Amino acid sequence: MQKISVLLFLVWVCFLFYAGIALFTSGFLLTRLELTNHSSCQEPPGPGPLPWRSRGEPGACWMASRFSRVVLLLIDALRFDFAQPQRSHVPGEPSVSLPFLGKLGSLQRILEIQPHNARLYQSKADPPTTTMQRLKALTTGSLPTFIDAGSNFASYAIVEDSLIKQLSSAGRRVVFMGDDTWKDLFPGAFSQAFFFPSFNVKDLHTVDNGILEHLYPTMDSGEWDVLIAHFLGVDHCGHKHGPHHPEMAKKLSQMDQVIQGVVERLENDTLLVVIGDHGMTNSGDHGGDSELEISSALFLYSPTALFLRAPPEEPEVVPQISLVPTLALLLGLPIPFGNIGEVMAELFSEVEDSQPHSSALAQASALYLNAQQVFRFLRTYAAAAQDLQVKELHRLNNLFSKASADYQRLLQSPQRAEAALQTVITELQQFLRGVRAMCIESWAQFSLFRMAGGAALLAAACFLCLLVSQWVTSPGFYLRPLLLVPVVWGLAGFIVCAGLWATTGLKLDPVVLGAVAAMGSVLHFLWKAWAGWGSKRPLAALLPIPGPVLLLLLIRFAGFFSDSFVVAEARATSFLLGSLILLLVAQLHWEGKLLPPKLLTIPRLGFSAPTGPPRHKGTHTMGLGVGLLLCIRLAGLFHRCPEETPACHSSPWLNPLASMVGGRAKNLWYGACVGALVALLAAVRLWLRRYGNLKSPEPPVLFVRWGLPLMVLGTAAYWALASGADEAPPRLRALVAGASVVLPRAVAGLAASGLLLLLWRPVTVLAKATMGAPRTRTVLTPFSGPPTSQADLDYVVPQIYRHMQEEIRGRLERTKSQGPLTVAAYQLGSVYSAAMVTALILLAFPLLLLHAERISLVFLLLFLQSFLLLHLLAAGIPITTPGPFTVPWQAVCAWALMATQTFYSTGHQPVFPTIHWHAAFVGFPEGHGSSTWLPALLVGANTFASHLLFAVGCPLLLLWPFLCESQGSQKRRQPPGNEAEARVGPEEDEEPLMEMRLRDAPHHFNVALLQLGLKYLFVLGIQILACALAASILRRHLMVWKVFAPKFIFEAVGFIVSSLGLFLGLTLVMRVDGAVSSWFQQLVLAQQR
């Protein structure tokens, strides 16, 4: 089997999975239809005359304006409790002193001194709580859908009607200053703008200081009608330090001074709005739908009286989008066409009129205008999209018709009873709230056909991996014919489908085209495979997964259907991994490899009578199992608690050193992190030296000697600068800023250079040649001419290798006598593993640089845990010569579980609020400008580092048992036809061939690589299939958008990263194999000469 056929087959299998993921995603994560209609003063929202208080007013639009100016202070991530006062201590209760409480004291003073002029609300945002989605909601009054969260860093211009567009159409002067996200959302909409870069979450002051530089001069100039200031310091402080850090108290105190300065400059016709777009968790993150994330503060103030009554003891809770129609009517503007928010009715009371009837009628008029606008949008959207619930839509139509009729009757006799007026207000509010509830539910409609097709394609790909991983070792299995024909069928389906779309004039859907091609190819393959092999064998023989491993996979598969298990997956994965390790140790015990044979005479679980090694090997194996369980326990100390488990406390070791206050503790932790780096480097160098690969003069080995210490030094220096950047003297800050850019890029550049060198010269062995008589007495069978076939080469290569091994036992001495050419190679038996370990350490250092400093301890545990697991697995895998070579299922499952465990141990969770956004600024502290792919790449590398490392290192599962072959444990085996080779003198023990045994059977080597890749893809595919089925079956579950949808997205991206890493790992092994083949061919030619 050729190497190119193996790679192409794996590429095709990955394409099947990708097509299934894309098709399912296109049916599951849908966006709502965005209407481009706009409201205008010339077109009333509904039939009939405008409501009371709109007629006869000069310049009136839908309703006469109450304010001519608005100052909107948007404090990003202003959580509601940030605006609450510090409560006085109650005797008998423990005192609570939080840094963020009581820092916005000006709000409380205004509420106490001018209760009719101000009001504090608890604003509830709709998830996802990312900034761009909240800005869309605050300007359009609509509900962004779940998948829009992915565009948080690629903001596109809003096409829907919005407050900003209405202000521009009315000729109002809108001045903006702050977050540059607004520049992409509303290009050219501001009469004056001061944009500042927003993506650097470590920068607490640049945006806020830039706003303060222009805020007060702009207000004093009077050349504005609406002034918007978007502060980012509070949000960035939460991301960098968390809400409980003293830096948060400083930032909130600064915002309090800003509010005081603005209030002093307000005129009577100006309304002040202070609002947070979302909240934050106790770790400073946001993006989900927890109470702390969706709860933000909303404060309204005017120098003139706004409210009839004093504020209630507990602030009222209002939806965030209610601000949109409220501001529109207060400014005398049309409500944006797509708004579904409800006006805050108490702001439309007649404060000057002491008659409660007049105030209630004014509130009913505002609600009626709002209801007319929402009903118009509902009617237009239902005709265009047709995805609203018909029954609920009919009920809401009837409710609006009744409320409208009651309101018209009320206008005809304004002096009717107060009860009738309250009935109309209640009916209008019920209609508006019912529409919002229906839209929230209806905009989660799914394409069941696409979801079913995607899940079926994923299931077919998993079944394909399972079958072929078994059949590939069968005699007479030829991969190339079974690969070419399905590809032809897939291309035919693609062409036919594209032709049908072209002839009908429909828009081509690449997702559906890819899915059709994938489905056509896989169906033909499964049919041919079943006709060729399936009908001749029982089903049990085609599914060779051992019972315990199958049970473990079923438990993991079923766990994805429970939100509780998904939330607690970190603990469940550690439990399953520990159980599997115990199973491996028990299996070795049953096979008689832990105790002498005489103590184990009863076969267990169908295993044959034991023929185990000496007892010290059993003790060694038990030590490996205990060490693995200890590593799993230690890795569990680095955990981040899900927000659904409030009793859990996240590990403080996941935070960067810059968040620590104590200098001595910070220095101790820094020393421990640098020690972990040095230990990791020393372990890799000692391992390479033990197997002799560190003696090679090849460029990759030279890079390991000198390049890796430079990478360690650069990483340690960058950590020192990052942890103490805020404490640097002013004269050195420019130097620190420059080094923070250069050092990470230098480490990444060194890693890339090392990987390129490894691909160029992957053979890390030392070879010496001399003219002299060999000290050994091996006689090689003479060969006439160079090899003319692969069989000749396979015959000569073992002889050459054994000859070189014997030469190592003696010292090479140069002599002047003419003798045969003697060649010695040092430890060629570890050439594959040496290249893999070198590649992994080169990948690990730049990935580690993207994490917090103390994650270096987790990476050290990762390598130690992998080393112990590989040795434990190697103890139970027999070495069969000349093949076939097989990696057992329990080894592949343990490797995949360890990748998931490391994902959680590095502080990640499969939810958006826990994404480590700071990784985007490693090496780019000033941001990336307009580029979005580079920060996305850095954040993705941080999130899925464990998936990448374990996928690249997956071939070690095949190589390690050969590497662990004991010295002197193997006698020379005479291959067929090798009788001509003779040894003169007493027979000596032969050094093990180790990984060179794989070269004795190239066909079995390639088959083993293909089988390993298919097994790993099957285990990963089972996980993504379970997530897809859980998301589709539980699509109406309460936790679908909070748990199941994010889990599916993370598993899908993780599968893509893992498949790419697996392909890179197998390609590297094949590159090493090709380089070794070329090296041997040169040695054979030299031997003949």
Short mmCIF file of C-alpha atoms in Angstrom, two decimals, residues 256-541:
data_model
loop_
_atom_site.label_atom_id
_atom_site.label_comp_id
_atom_site.label_asym_id
_atom_site.label_seq_id
_atom_site.Cartn_x
_atom_site.Cartn_y
_atom_site.Cartn_z
CA ASP A 256 -18.40 58.15 38.62
CA GLN A 257 -16.38 61.33 38.08
CA VAL A 258 -17.35 61.27 34.39
CA ILE A 259 -21.05 61.07 35.27
CA GLN A 260 -20.72 63.98 37.71
CA GLY A 261 -18.97 66.11 35.09
CA VAL A 262 -21.67 65.40 32.50
CA VAL A 263 -24.53 66.12 34.92
CA GLU A 264 -23.05 69.52 35.73
CA ARG A 265 -23.09 70.46 32.03
CA LEU A 266 -26.64 69.27 31.20
CA GLU A 267 -29.30 71.73 30.07
CA ASN A 268 -33.03 71.43 30.68
CA ASP A 269 -33.80 70.01 27.24
CA THR A 270 -31.21 67.23 27.55
CA LEU A 271 -31.69 63.64 28.69
CA LEU A 272 -28.80 61.66 30.20
CA VAL A 273 -28.73 57.91 29.64
CA VAL A 274 -26.11 55.77 31.42
CA ILE A 275 -26.29 52.13 30.40
CA GLY A 276 -24.25 48.96 30.31
CA ASP A 277 -24.50 46.77 27.23
CA HIS A 278 -24.11 43.59 29.32
CA GLY A 279 -22.72 42.36 32.63
CA MET A 280 -19.89 39.99 33.46
CA THR A 281 -19.30 36.81 35.41
CA ASN A 282 -17.26 36.70 38.60
CA SER A 283 -14.26 35.84 36.44
CA GLY A 284 -14.81 38.90 34.22
CA ASP A 285 -16.11 37.05 31.15
CA HIS A 286 -19.33 37.47 29.20
CA GLY A 287 -21.11 36.05 26.17
CA GLY A 288 -23.54 33.60 27.78
CA ASP A 289 -26.90 33.97 29.47
CA SER A 290 -26.15 33.72 33.18
CA GLU A 291 -27.84 36.23 35.48
CA LEU A 292 -24.64 38.20 36.01
CA GLU A 293 -24.01 38.43 32.26
CA ILE A 294 -27.46 39.59 31.13
CA SER A 295 -28.03 41.99 34.03
CA SER A 296 -26.79 45.55 33.46
CA ALA A 297 -27.52 49.01 34.86
CA LEU A 298 -29.72 51.63 33.15
CA PHE A 299 -29.85 55.13 34.64
CA LEU A 300 -31.96 58.00 33.27
CA TYR A 301 -31.72 61.64 34.40
CA SER A 302 -33.00 65.02 33.28
CA PRO A 303 -32.65 68.46 34.94
CA THR A 304 -36.43 68.72 34.58
CA ALA A 305 -38.90 66.37 36.24
CA LEU A 306 -39.39 63.06 34.41
CA PHE A 307 -41.55 60.93 36.70
CA LEU A 308 -44.73 61.44 38.66
CA ARG A 309 -43.72 59.14 41.50
CA ALA A 310 -40.56 58.62 43.50
CA PRO A 311 -38.43 55.59 42.60
CA PRO A 312 -39.44 52.25 44.13
CA GLU A 313 -37.28 50.55 46.74
CA GLU A 314 -36.27 47.82 44.31
CA PRO A 315 -35.39 48.98 40.78
CA GLU A 316 -37.73 47.87 38.03
CA VAL A 317 -36.53 45.21 35.60
CA VAL A 318 -36.89 46.19 31.92
CA PRO A 319 -35.75 44.48 28.70
CA GLN A 320 -32.72 46.20 27.22
CA ILE A 321 -34.37 46.72 23.82
CA SER A 322 -37.10 48.81 25.51
CA LEU A 323 -34.71 51.75 25.35
CA VAL A 324 -34.98 51.94 21.54
CA PRO A 325 -38.68 52.86 21.13
CA THR A 326 -38.50 54.99 24.28
CA LEU A 327 -35.68 57.19 22.99
CA ALA A 328 -37.22 57.38 19.51
CA LEU A 329 -40.53 58.80 20.78
CA LEU A 330 -38.88 61.07 23.38
CA LEU A 331 -36.79 62.62 20.58
CA GLY A 332 -39.77 62.89 18.22
CA LEU A 333 -38.46 60.24 15.81
CA PRO A 334 -40.15 57.27 14.17
CA ILE A 335 -39.54 53.99 15.95
CA PRO A 336 -37.12 51.79 13.89
CA PHE A 337 -39.05 49.45 11.61
CA GLY A 338 -37.76 46.16 13.08
CA ASN A 339 -38.10 47.07 16.74
CA ILE A 340 -39.94 44.60 18.99
CA GLY A 341 -39.20 46.40 22.26
CA GLU A 342 -41.83 47.91 24.52
CA VAL A 343 -41.73 51.61 25.46
CA MET A 344 -41.05 52.48 29.09
CA ALA A 345 -44.47 53.95 29.64
CA GLU A 346 -43.80 55.95 32.83
CA LEU A 347 -41.46 58.26 30.88
CA PHE A 348 -44.47 59.56 28.91
CA SER A 349 -46.48 60.77 31.89
CA GLU A 350 -47.75 64.37 31.92
CA VAL A 351 -45.60 65.67 34.78
CA GLU A 352 -46.95 69.23 34.50
CA ASP A 353 -50.55 67.99 34.56
CA SER A 354 -51.61 66.79 37.98
CA GLN A 355 -54.51 64.82 36.52
CA PRO A 356 -53.70 61.08 36.63
CA HIS A 357 -56.11 60.51 33.73
CA SER A 358 -54.01 62.68 31.39
CA SER A 359 -50.82 60.84 32.36
CA ALA A 360 -52.40 57.46 31.79
CA LEU A 361 -53.76 58.59 28.41
CA ALA A 362 -50.29 59.81 27.39
CA GLN A 363 -48.83 56.43 28.35
CA ALA A 364 -51.54 54.61 26.39
CA SER A 365 -50.80 56.78 23.33
CA ALA A 366 -47.11 55.90 23.42
CA LEU A 367 -47.91 52.21 23.85
CA TYR A 368 -50.40 52.33 20.97
CA LEU A 369 -47.85 53.89 18.60
CA ASN A 370 -45.38 51.22 19.70
CA ALA A 371 -47.97 48.47 19.16
CA GLN A 372 -48.85 49.77 15.68
CA GLN A 373 -45.18 49.76 14.68
CA VAL A 374 -44.63 46.23 16.02
CA PHE A 375 -47.80 44.94 14.32
CA ARG A 376 -46.64 46.43 11.00
CA PHE A 377 -43.27 44.72 11.38
CA LEU A 378 -44.95 41.45 12.34
CA ARG A 379 -47.18 41.53 9.27
CA THR A 380 -44.27 42.36 6.94
CA TYR A 381 -41.94 39.76 8.43
CA ALA A 382 -44.57 37.00 8.37
CA ALA A 383 -45.16 37.61 4.66
CA ALA A 384 -41.42 37.57 3.83
CA ALA A 385 -40.06 34.80 6.05
CA GLN A 386 -43.07 32.65 6.91
CA ASP A 387 -41.30 31.14 9.91
CA LEU A 388 -43.49 32.54 12.68
CA GLN A 389 -45.90 30.28 14.53
CA VAL A 390 -49.23 30.55 12.72
CA LYS A 391 -51.41 29.83 15.74
CA GLU A 392 -49.64 32.32 17.98
CA LEU A 393 -49.60 34.88 15.19
CA HIS A 394 -53.37 34.60 14.82
CA ARG A 395 -53.84 35.04 18.58
CA LEU A 396 -51.66 38.15 18.62
CA ASN A 397 -53.58 39.62 15.65
CA ASN A 398 -56.82 39.22 17.54
CA LEU A 399 -55.30 40.75 20.66
CA PHE A 400 -54.03 43.78 18.76
CA SER A 401 -57.36 44.25 16.99
CA LYS A 402 -59.20 44.25 20.32
CA ALA A 403 -56.70 46.63 21.96
CA SER A 404 -56.82 48.96 18.95
CA ALA A 405 -60.63 49.06 18.97
CA ASP A 406 -60.68 49.75 22.72
CA TYR A 407 -58.14 52.55 22.28
CA GLN A 408 -60.14 54.20 19.49
CA ARG A 409 -63.30 54.11 21.61
CA LEU A 410 -61.29 55.63 24.44
CA LEU A 411 -60.23 58.55 22.25
CA GLN A 412 -63.81 59.24 21.26
CA SER A 413 -64.83 59.66 24.90
CA PRO A 414 -61.66 60.72 26.80
CA GLN A 415 -63.50 61.15 30.10
CA ARG A 416 -64.32 57.46 30.46
CA ALA A 417 -63.48 55.62 33.62
CA GLU A 418 -59.92 55.07 34.78
CA ALA A 419 -60.51 51.29 34.70
CA ALA A 420 -61.13 51.32 30.92
CA LEU A 421 -57.88 53.20 30.38
CA GLN A 422 -55.89 50.71 32.45
CA THR A 423 -57.52 47.87 30.50
CA VAL A 424 -56.26 49.33 27.21
CA ILE A 425 -52.74 49.78 28.64
CA THR A 426 -52.74 46.18 29.88
CA GLU A 427 -53.93 44.83 26.50
CA LEU A 428 -51.27 46.78 24.60
CA GLN A 429 -48.55 45.57 26.96
CA GLN A 430 -49.74 41.98 26.62
CA PHE A 431 -49.54 42.27 22.84
CA LEU A 432 -46.02 43.74 22.86
CA ARG A 433 -44.71 41.18 25.32
CA GLY A 434 -46.39 38.34 23.45
CA VAL A 435 -44.74 39.39 20.18
CA ARG A 436 -41.33 39.47 21.81
CA ALA A 437 -41.83 36.02 23.36
CA MET A 438 -43.00 34.57 20.03
CA CYS A 439 -40.03 36.02 18.16
CA ILE A 440 -37.58 34.65 20.69
CA GLU A 441 -39.04 31.18 20.21
CA SER A 442 -39.72 31.33 16.49
CA TRP A 443 -36.29 32.58 15.47
CA ALA A 444 -34.91 29.31 16.68
CA GLN A 445 -36.57 27.42 13.84
CA PHE A 446 -34.51 24.59 12.38
CA SER A 447 -34.19 22.89 9.02
CA LEU A 448 -34.90 19.33 10.06
CA PHE A 449 -34.02 17.99 6.62
CA ARG A 450 -30.51 19.43 6.73
CA MET A 451 -30.01 18.39 10.33
CA ALA A 452 -31.05 14.82 9.56
CA GLY A 453 -28.86 14.73 6.45
CA GLY A 454 -25.84 16.02 8.35
CA ALA A 455 -26.31 13.52 11.18
CA ALA A 456 -26.73 10.68 8.67
CA LEU A 457 -23.54 11.67 6.88
CA LEU A 458 -21.64 11.80 10.20
CA ALA A 459 -22.98 8.35 11.13
CA ALA A 460 -21.99 6.95 7.72
CA ALA A 461 -18.47 8.35 8.09
CA CYS A 462 -18.13 6.79 11.56
CA PHE A 463 -19.37 3.44 10.24
CA LEU A 464 -16.92 3.68 7.36
CA CYS A 465 -14.00 4.26 9.75
CA LEU A 466 -15.03 1.30 11.87
CA LEU A 467 -15.37 -1.12 8.97
CA VAL A 468 -12.26 -0.14 7.06
CA SER A 469 -10.11 -0.18 10.22
CA GLN A 470 -11.01 -3.88 10.47
CA TRP A 471 -10.91 -4.81 6.79
CA VAL A 472 -7.67 -3.05 5.98
CA THR A 473 -5.64 -5.85 7.61
CA SER A 474 -7.41 -8.54 5.57
CA PRO A 475 -5.47 -10.28 2.79
CA GLY A 476 -6.44 -9.02 -0.62
CA PHE A 477 -7.60 -5.60 0.54
CA TYR A 478 -6.76 -3.07 -2.15
CA LEU A 479 -7.36 0.55 -1.23
CA ARG A 480 -6.85 2.33 -4.52
CA PRO A 481 -9.80 0.87 -6.50
CA LEU A 482 -12.19 1.44 -3.62
CA LEU A 483 -11.00 5.03 -3.38
CA LEU A 484 -11.13 6.04 -7.02
CA VAL A 485 -14.64 4.80 -7.82
CA PRO A 486 -16.38 6.64 -4.94
CA VAL A 487 -14.54 9.81 -5.85
CA VAL A 488 -15.86 9.50 -9.40
CA TRP A 489 -19.39 8.95 -8.07
CA GLY A 490 -19.05 11.92 -5.76
CA LEU A 491 -17.88 14.19 -8.59
CA ALA A 492 -20.74 12.96 -10.76
CA GLY A 493 -23.27 13.81 -8.05
CA PHE A 494 -21.68 17.22 -7.60
CA ILE A 495 -21.85 17.99 -11.32
CA VAL A 496 -25.45 16.79 -11.70
CA CYS A 497 -26.61 18.78 -8.66
CA ALA A 498 -24.79 21.91 -9.82
CA GLY A 499 -26.30 21.51 -13.29
CA LEU A 500 -29.82 21.28 -11.88
CA TRP A 501 -29.28 24.45 -9.88
CA ALA A 502 -27.85 26.26 -12.88
CA THR A 503 -30.73 25.27 -15.18
CA THR A 504 -33.41 26.21 -12.66
CA GLY A 505 -31.76 29.55 -11.89
CA LEU A 506 -31.53 28.88 -8.18
CA LYS A 507 -28.64 30.13 -6.07
CA LEU A 508 -25.90 27.54 -5.66
CA ASP A 509 -25.50 26.30 -2.10
CA PRO A 510 -21.94 25.00 -1.65
CA VAL A 511 -22.88 23.24 1.58
CA VAL A 512 -25.56 21.17 -0.10
CA LEU A 513 -23.32 20.50 -3.11
CA GLY A 514 -20.54 19.22 -0.87
CA ALA A 515 -22.97 17.09 1.10
CA VAL A 516 -24.40 15.54 -2.09
CA ALA A 517 -20.92 14.69 -3.32
CA ALA A 518 -19.96 13.21 0.04
CA MET A 519 -23.14 11.19 0.35
CA GLY A 520 -22.82 9.81 -3.17
CA SER A 521 -19.24 8.69 -2.62
CA VAL A 522 -19.78 7.11 0.79
CA LEU A 523 -22.91 5.22 -0.20
CA HIS A 524 -21.14 3.64 -3.16
CA PHE A 525 -18.15 2.76 -1.00
CA LEU A 526 -20.26 1.13 1.71
CA TRP A 527 -22.19 -0.83 -0.89
CA LYS A 528 -19.04 -2.09 -2.58
CA ALA A 529 -17.41 -2.85 0.76
CA TRP A 530 -20.42 -4.81 1.98
CA ALA A 531 -20.68 -6.73 -1.28
CA GLY A 532 -16.99 -7.57 -1.15
CA TRP A 533 -16.51 -8.39 2.51
CA GLY A 534 -19.60 -7.91 4.61
CA SER A 535 -21.67 -10.73 3.14
CA LYS A 536 -18.86 -13.22 3.78
CA ARG A 537 -18.36 -12.51 7.49
CA PRO A 538 -20.54 -12.37 10.59
CA LEU A 539 -21.28 -8.92 11.95
CA ALA A 540 -19.46 -9.61 15.21
CA ALA A 541 -16.22 -10.11 13.30
#
